[in-house]
PDB file of C-alpha atoms and ligand atoms in Angstrom:
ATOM      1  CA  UNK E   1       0.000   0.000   0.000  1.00 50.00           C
ATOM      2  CA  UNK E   2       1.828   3.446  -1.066  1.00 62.00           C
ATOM      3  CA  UNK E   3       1.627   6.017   1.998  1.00 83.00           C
ATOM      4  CA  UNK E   4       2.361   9.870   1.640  1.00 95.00           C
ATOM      5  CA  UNK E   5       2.653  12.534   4.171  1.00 97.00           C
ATOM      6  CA  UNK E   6       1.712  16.072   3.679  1.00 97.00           C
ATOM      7  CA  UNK E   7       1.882  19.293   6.227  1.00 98.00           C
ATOM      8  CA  UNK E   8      -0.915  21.663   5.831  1.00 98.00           C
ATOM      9  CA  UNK E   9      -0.418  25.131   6.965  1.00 98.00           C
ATOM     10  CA  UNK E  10      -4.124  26.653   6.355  1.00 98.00           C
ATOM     11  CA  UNK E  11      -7.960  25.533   5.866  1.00 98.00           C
ATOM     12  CA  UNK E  12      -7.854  26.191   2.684  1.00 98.00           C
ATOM     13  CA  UNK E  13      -4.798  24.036   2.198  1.00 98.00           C
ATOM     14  CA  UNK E  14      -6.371  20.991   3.218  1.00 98.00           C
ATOM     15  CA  UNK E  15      -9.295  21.881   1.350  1.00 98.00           C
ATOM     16  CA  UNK E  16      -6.691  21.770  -2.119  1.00 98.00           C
ATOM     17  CA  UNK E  17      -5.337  18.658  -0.792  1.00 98.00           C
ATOM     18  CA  UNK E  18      -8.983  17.151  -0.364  1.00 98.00           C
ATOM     19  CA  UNK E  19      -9.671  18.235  -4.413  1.00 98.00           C
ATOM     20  CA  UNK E  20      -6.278  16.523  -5.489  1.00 97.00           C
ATOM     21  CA  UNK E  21      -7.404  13.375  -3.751  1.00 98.00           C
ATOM     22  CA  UNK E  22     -10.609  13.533  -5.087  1.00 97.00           C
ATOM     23  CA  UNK E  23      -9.081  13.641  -8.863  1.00 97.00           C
ATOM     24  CA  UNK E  24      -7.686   9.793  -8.138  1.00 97.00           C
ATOM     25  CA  UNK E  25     -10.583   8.770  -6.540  1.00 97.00           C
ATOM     26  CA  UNK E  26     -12.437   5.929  -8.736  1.00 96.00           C
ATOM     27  CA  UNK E  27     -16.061   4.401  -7.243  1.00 96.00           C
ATOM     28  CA  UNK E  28     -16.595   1.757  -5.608  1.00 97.00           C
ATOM     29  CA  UNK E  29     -14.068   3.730  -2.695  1.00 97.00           C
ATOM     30  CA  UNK E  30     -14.507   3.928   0.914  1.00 97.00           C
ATOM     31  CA  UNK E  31     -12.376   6.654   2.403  1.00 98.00           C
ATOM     32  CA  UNK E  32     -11.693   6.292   6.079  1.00 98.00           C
ATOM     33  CA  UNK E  33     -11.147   9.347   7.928  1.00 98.00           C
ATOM     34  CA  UNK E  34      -9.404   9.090  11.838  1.00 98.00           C
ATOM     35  CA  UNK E  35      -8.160  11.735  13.724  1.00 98.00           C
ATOM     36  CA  UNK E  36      -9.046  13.595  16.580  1.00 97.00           C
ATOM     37  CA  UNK E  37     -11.889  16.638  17.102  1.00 96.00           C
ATOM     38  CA  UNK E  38     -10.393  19.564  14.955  1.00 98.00           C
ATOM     39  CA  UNK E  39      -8.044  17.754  12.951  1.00 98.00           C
ATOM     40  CA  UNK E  40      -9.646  18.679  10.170  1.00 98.00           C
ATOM     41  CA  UNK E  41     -12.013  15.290   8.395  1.00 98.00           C
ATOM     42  CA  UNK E  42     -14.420  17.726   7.436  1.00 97.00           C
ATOM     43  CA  UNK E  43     -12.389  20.508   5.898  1.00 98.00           C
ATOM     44  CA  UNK E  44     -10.570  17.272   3.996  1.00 98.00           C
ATOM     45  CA  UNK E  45     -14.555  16.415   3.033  1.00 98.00           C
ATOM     46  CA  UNK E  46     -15.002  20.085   1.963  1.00 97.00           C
ATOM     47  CA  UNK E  47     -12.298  19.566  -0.655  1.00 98.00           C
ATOM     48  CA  UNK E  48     -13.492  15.788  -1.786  1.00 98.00           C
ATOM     49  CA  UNK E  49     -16.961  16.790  -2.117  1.00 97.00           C
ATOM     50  CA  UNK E  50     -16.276  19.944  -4.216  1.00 97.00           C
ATOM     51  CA  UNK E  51     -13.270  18.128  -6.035  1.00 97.00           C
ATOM     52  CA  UNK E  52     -15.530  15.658  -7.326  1.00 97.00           C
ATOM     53  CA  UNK E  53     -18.444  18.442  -8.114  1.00 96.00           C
ATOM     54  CA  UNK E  54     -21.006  16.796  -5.764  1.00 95.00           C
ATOM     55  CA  UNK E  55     -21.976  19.719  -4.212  1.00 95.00           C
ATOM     56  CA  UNK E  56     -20.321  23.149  -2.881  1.00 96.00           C
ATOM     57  CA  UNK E  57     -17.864  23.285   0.281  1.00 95.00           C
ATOM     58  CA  UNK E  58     -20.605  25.321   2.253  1.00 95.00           C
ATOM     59  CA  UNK E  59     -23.063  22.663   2.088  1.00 95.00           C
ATOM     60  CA  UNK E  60     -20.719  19.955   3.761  1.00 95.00           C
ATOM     61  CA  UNK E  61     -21.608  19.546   7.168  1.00 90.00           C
ATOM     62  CA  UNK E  62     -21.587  16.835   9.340  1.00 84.00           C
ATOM     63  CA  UNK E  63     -24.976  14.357   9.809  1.00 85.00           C
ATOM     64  CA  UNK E  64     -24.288  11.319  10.712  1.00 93.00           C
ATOM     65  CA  UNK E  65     -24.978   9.732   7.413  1.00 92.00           C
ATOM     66  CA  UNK E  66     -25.889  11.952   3.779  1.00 92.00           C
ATOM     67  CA  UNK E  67     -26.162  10.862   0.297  1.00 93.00           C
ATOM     68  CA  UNK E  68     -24.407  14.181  -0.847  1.00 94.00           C
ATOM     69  CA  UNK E  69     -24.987  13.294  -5.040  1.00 95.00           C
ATOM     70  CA  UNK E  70     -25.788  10.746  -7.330  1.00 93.00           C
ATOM     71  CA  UNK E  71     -24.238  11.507 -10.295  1.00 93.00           C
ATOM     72  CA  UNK E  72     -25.693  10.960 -13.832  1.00 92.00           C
ATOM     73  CA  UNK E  73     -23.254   7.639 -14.262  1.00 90.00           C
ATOM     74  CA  UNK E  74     -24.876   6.903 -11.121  1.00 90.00           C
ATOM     75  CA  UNK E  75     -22.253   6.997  -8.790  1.00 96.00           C
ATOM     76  CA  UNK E  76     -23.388   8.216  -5.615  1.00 97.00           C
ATOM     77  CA  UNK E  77     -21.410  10.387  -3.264  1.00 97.00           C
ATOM     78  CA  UNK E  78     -21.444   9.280   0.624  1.00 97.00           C
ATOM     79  CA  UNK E  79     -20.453  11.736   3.896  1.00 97.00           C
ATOM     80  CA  UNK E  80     -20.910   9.354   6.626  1.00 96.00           C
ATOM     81  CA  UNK E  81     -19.692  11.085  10.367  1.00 96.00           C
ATOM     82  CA  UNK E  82     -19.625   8.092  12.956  1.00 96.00           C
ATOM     83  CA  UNK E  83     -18.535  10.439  16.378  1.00 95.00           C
ATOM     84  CA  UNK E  84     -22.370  10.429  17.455  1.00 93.00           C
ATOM     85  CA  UNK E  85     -23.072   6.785  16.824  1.00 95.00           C
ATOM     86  CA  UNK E  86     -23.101   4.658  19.985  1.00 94.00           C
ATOM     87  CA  UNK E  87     -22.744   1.034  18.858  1.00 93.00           C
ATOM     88  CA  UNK E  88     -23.212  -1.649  16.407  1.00 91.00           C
ATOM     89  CA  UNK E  89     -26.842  -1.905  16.538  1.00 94.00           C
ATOM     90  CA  UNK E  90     -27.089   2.128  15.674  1.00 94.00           C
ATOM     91  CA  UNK E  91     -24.187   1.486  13.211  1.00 94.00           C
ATOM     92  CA  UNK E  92     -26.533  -1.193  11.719  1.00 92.00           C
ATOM     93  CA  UNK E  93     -29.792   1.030  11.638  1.00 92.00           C
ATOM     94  CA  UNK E  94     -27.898   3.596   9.603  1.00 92.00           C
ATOM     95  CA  UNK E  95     -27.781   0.914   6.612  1.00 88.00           C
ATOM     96  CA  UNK E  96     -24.012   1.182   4.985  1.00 92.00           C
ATOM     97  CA  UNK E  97     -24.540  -1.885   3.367  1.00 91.00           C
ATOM     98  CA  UNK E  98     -27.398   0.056   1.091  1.00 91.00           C
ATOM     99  CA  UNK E  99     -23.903   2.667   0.146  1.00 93.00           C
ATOM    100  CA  UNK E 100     -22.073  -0.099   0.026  1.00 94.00           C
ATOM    101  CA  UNK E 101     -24.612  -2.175  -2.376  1.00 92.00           C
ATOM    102  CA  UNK E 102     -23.875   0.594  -5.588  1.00 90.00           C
ATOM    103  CA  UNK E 103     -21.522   2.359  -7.202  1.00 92.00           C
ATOM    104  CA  UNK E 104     -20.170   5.218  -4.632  1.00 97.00           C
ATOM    105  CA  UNK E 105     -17.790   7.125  -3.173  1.00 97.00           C
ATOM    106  CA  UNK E 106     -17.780   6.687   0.479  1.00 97.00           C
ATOM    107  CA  UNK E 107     -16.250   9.293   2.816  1.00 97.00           C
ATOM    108  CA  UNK E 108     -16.361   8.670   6.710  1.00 97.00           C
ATOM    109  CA  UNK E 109     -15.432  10.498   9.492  1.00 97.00           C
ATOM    110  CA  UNK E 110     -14.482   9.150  12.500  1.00 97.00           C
ATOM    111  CA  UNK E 111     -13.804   6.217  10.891  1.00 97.00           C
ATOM    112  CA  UNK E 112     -11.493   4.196  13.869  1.00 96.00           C
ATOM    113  CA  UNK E 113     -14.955   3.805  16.054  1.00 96.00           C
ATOM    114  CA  UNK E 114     -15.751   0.742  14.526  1.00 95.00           C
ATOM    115  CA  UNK E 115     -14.095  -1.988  12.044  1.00 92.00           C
ATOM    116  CA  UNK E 116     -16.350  -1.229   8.488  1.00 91.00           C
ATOM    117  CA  UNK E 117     -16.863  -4.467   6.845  1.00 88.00           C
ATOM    118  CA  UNK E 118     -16.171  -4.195   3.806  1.00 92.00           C
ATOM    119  CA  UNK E 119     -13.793  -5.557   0.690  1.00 93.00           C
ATOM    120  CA  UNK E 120     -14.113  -1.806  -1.420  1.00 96.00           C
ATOM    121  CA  UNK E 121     -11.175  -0.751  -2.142  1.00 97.00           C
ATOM    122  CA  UNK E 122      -9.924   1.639   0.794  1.00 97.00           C
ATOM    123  CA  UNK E 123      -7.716   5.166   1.080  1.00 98.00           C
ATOM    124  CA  UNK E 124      -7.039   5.848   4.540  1.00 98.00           C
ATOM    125  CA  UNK E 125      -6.240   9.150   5.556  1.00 98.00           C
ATOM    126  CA  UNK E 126      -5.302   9.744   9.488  1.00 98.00           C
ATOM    127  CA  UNK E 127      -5.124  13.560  10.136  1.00 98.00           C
ATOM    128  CA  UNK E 128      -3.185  15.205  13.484  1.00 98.00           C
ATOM    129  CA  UNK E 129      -2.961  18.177  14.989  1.00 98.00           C
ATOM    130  CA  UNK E 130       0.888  19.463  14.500  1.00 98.00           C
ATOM    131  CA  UNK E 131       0.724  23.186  16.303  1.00 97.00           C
ATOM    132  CA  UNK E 132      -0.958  26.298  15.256  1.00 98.00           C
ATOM    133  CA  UNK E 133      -2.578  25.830  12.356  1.00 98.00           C
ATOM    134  CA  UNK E 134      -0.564  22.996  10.913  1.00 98.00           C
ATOM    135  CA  UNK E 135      -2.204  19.339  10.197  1.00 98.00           C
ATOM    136  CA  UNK E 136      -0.430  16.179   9.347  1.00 98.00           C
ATOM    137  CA  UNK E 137      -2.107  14.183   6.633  1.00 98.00           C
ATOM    138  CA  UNK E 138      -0.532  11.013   6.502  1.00 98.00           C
ATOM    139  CA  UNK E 139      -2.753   9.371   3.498  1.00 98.00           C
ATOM    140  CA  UNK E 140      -2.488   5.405   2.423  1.00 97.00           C
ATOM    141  CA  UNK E 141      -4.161   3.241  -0.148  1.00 96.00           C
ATOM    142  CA  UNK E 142      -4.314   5.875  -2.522  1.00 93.00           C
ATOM    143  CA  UNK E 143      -2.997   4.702  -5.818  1.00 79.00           C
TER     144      UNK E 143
HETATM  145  N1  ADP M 201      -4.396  23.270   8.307  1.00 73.14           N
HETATM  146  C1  ADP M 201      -5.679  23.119   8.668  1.00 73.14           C
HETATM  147  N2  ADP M 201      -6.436  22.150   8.093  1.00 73.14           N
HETATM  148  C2  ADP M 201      -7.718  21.956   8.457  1.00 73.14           C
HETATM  149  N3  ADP M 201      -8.361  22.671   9.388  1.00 73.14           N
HETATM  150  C3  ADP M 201      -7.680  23.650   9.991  1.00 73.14           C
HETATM  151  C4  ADP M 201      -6.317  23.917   9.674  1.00 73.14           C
HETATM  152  N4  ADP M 201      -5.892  24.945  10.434  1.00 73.14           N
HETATM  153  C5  ADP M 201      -6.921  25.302  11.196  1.00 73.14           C
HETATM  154  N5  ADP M 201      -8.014  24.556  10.950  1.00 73.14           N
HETATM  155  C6  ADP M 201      -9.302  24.684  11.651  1.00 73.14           C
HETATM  156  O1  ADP M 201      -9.488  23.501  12.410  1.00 73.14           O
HETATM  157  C7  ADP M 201     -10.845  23.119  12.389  1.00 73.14           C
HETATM  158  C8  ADP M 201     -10.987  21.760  11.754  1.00 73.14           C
HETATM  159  O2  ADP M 201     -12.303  21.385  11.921  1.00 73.14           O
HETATM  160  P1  ADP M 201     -12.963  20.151  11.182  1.00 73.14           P
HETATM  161  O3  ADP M 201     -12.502  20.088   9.768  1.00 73.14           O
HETATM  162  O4  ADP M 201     -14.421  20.247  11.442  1.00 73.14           O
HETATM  163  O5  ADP M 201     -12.306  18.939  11.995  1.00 73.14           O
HETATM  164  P2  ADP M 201     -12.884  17.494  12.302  1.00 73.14           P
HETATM  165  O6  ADP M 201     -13.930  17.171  11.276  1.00 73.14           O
HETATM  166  O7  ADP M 201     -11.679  16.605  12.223  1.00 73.14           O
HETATM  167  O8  ADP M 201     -13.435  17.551  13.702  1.00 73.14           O
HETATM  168  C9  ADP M 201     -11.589  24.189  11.592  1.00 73.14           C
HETATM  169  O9  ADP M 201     -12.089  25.144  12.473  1.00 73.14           O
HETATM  170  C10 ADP M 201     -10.492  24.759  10.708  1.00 73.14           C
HETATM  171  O10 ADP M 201     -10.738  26.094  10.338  1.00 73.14           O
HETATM  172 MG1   MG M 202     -15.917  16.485  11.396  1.00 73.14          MG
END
């Protein structure tokens, strides 16, 4: 599996980082997101979900589990944010397997709370705080 690293400085850096990845990214993909509060999943999201046209950077927030686009090819776009859901059975009541049953793009935050189960192809991206305003992106699977 090829890993980079990359040091963000700004928001908007990670947000250009998030549209580059989202240039290689080819459905069916599950991207798991880990890091801690602040380290920045959602400003990465920001830049996948406008990198791959699905919808502007404004309107990414962070429910617990959106269809953000289906595309014309039918690829759907996924924003999935696990930090509010409390165990397997909730896990289970939010359906993946439906995302997981087409052609889509899957992006989840919070990612390490539980093992997905899944044989997608996966990019992992683990995100840390590194002072100030700086973020380590350390990003894996990504071809
Ligand atoms: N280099 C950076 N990359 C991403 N976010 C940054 C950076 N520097 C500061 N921030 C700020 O950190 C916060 C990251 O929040 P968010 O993306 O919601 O994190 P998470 O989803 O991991 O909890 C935002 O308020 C953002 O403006
Ligand atoms: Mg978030």
């Amino acid at each position: 599996m090829s890993a980079s690293e990359f040091l963000s400085q700004s928001p908007e850096e990670t947000i250009a980082k998030g549209r580059e990845i989202a240039a290689l990214l080819r459905p069916p993909v599950i991207v798991l997101l880990s890091g801690e509060l602040g380290s920045g999943k959602t400003t990465l999201t920001k830049g996948f979900i406008s990198g791959l046209g699905a919808a502007r950077e404004e309107e990414v927030t962070s429910p617990t589990f959106t269809l953000v686009h289906e595309f014309h090819n039918h690829c759907k776009v996924y924003h999935v944010d696990l930090y509010r859901v409390e165990g397997f059975r909730e896990l289970e009541s939010l359906a993946l397997e439906d995302a997981l049953s087409g052609r889509a793009i899957i992006i989840v935050e919070w990612s390490e709370r539980f093992s997905l189960r899944t044989d997608w192809p996966r990019v992992e991206i683990r995100l840390e705080h590194a002072g100030g305003d700086s973020r380590r992106i350390e990003i894996a699977g990504l071809e």
